[in-house]
Coordinates of C-alpha atoms in Angstrom, one line a residue:
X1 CA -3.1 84.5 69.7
X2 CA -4.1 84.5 66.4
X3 CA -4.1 89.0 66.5
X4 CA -1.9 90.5 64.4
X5 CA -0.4 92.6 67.1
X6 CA 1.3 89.0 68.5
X7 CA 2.5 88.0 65.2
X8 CA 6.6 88.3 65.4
X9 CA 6.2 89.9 62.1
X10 CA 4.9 93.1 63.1
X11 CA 7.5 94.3 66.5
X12 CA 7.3 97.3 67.4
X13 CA 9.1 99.5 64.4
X14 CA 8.3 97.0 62.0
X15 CA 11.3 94.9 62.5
X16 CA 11.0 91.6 61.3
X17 CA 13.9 89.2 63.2
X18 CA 14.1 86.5 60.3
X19 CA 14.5 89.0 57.4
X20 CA 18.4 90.1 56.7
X21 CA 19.2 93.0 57.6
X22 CA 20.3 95.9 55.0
X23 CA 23.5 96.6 56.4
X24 CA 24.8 92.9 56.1
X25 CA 23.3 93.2 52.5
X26 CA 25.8 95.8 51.8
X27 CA 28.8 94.0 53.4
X28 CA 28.3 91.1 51.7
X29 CA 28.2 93.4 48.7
X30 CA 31.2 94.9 49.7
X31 CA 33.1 91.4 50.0
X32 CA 31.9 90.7 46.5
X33 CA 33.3 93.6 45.2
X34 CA 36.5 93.4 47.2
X35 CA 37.1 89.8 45.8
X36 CA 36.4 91.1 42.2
X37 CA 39.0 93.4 42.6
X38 CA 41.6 90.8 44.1
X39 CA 41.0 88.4 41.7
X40 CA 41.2 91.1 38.9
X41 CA 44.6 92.4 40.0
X42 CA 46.0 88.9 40.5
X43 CA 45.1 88.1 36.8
X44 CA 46.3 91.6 35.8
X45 CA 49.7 89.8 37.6
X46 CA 48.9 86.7 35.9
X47 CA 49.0 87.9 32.2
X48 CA 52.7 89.7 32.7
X49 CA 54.5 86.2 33.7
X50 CA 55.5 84.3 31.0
X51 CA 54.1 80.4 31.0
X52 CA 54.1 77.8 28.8
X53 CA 51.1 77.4 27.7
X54 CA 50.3 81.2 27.8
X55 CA 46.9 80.5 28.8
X56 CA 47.8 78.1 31.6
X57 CA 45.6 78.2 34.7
X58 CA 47.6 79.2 37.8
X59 CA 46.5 79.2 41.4
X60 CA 47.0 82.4 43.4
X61 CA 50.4 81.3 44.9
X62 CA 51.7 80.0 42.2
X63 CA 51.1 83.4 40.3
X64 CA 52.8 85.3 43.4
X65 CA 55.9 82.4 43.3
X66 CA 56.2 82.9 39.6
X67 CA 56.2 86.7 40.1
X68 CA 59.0 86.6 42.3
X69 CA 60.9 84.6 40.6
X70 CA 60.4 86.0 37.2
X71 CA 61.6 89.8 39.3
X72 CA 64.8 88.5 40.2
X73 CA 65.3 86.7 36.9
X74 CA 64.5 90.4 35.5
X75 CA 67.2 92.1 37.9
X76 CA 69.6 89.1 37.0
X77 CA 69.4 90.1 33.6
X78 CA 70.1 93.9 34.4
X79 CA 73.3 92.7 37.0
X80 CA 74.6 90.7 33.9
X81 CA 74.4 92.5 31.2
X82 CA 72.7 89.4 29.3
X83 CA 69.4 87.3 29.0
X84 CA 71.6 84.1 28.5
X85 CA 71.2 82.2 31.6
X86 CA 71.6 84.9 33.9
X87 CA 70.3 83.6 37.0
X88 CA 73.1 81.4 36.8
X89 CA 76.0 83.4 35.8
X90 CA 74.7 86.1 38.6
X91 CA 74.8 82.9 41.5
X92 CA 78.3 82.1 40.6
X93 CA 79.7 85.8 40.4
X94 CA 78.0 86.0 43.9
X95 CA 79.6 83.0 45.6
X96 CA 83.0 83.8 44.3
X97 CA 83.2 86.9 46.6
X98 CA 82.7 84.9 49.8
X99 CA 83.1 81.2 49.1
X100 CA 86.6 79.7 48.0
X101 CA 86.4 77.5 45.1
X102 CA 86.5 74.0 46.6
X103 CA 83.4 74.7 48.7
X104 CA 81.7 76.4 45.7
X105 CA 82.6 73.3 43.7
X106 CA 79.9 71.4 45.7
X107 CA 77.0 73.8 46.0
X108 CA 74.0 72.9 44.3
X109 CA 73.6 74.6 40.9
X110 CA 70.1 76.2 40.2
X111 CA 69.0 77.3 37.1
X112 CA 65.7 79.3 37.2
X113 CA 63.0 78.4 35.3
X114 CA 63.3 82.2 33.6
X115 CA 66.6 81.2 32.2
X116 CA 65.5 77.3 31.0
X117 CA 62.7 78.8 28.9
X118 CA 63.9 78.7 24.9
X119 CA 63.9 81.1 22.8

């Protein structure tokens, strides 16, 4: 009992059960590295929307809300032809080609926050 050919330590191969293995090791690595590189590209996503304060902490769905909005408030700008509000002026050219005006009279006007920002 007390040999050391009974110890659990040395199995046959010299495989010891409680140690970790080296191939979890290097996906555990691998996940590491993986989340580096997510995290790195969401704060290269992060630095390209404008926020007030600049250095504002956002979480990870809130950068890829933000994002989105801030690419159609981008295209808006392109469809209009301006940077003044064009979110909005883009919404109401839109409706008017397949709403009549009373019903477009009671919509809900949305400004995004793109187009509140001041200059």
């Amino acid at each position: 009992s007390g040999l050391s050919g009974d110890s659990e330590d040395s199995l046959p191969g010299g495989v010891n059960p409680r140690k970790p293995a080296a191939p979890r090791q290097k996906i555990n690595a691998r996940e590491r590295y993986r989340t580096f590189n997510v995290n790195a590209a969401y704060e290269a996503l992060r630095v390209l929307i404008p926020t007030e304060p600049v250095n504002r902490k956002l979480s990870k769905i809130e950068i890829i809300r933000l994002a989105s909005s801030y690419i159609t408030h981008l295209r808006n700008i392109l469809r209009a032809g301006t940077d003044r509000q064009p979110c909005l002026s883009h919404k109401w050219e839109n409706s008017a080609e397949y709403v009549d005006e009373d019903s477009r009279l009671t919509e809900r006007v949305s400004i995004c926050t793109f187009c509140l920002k001041p200059r």
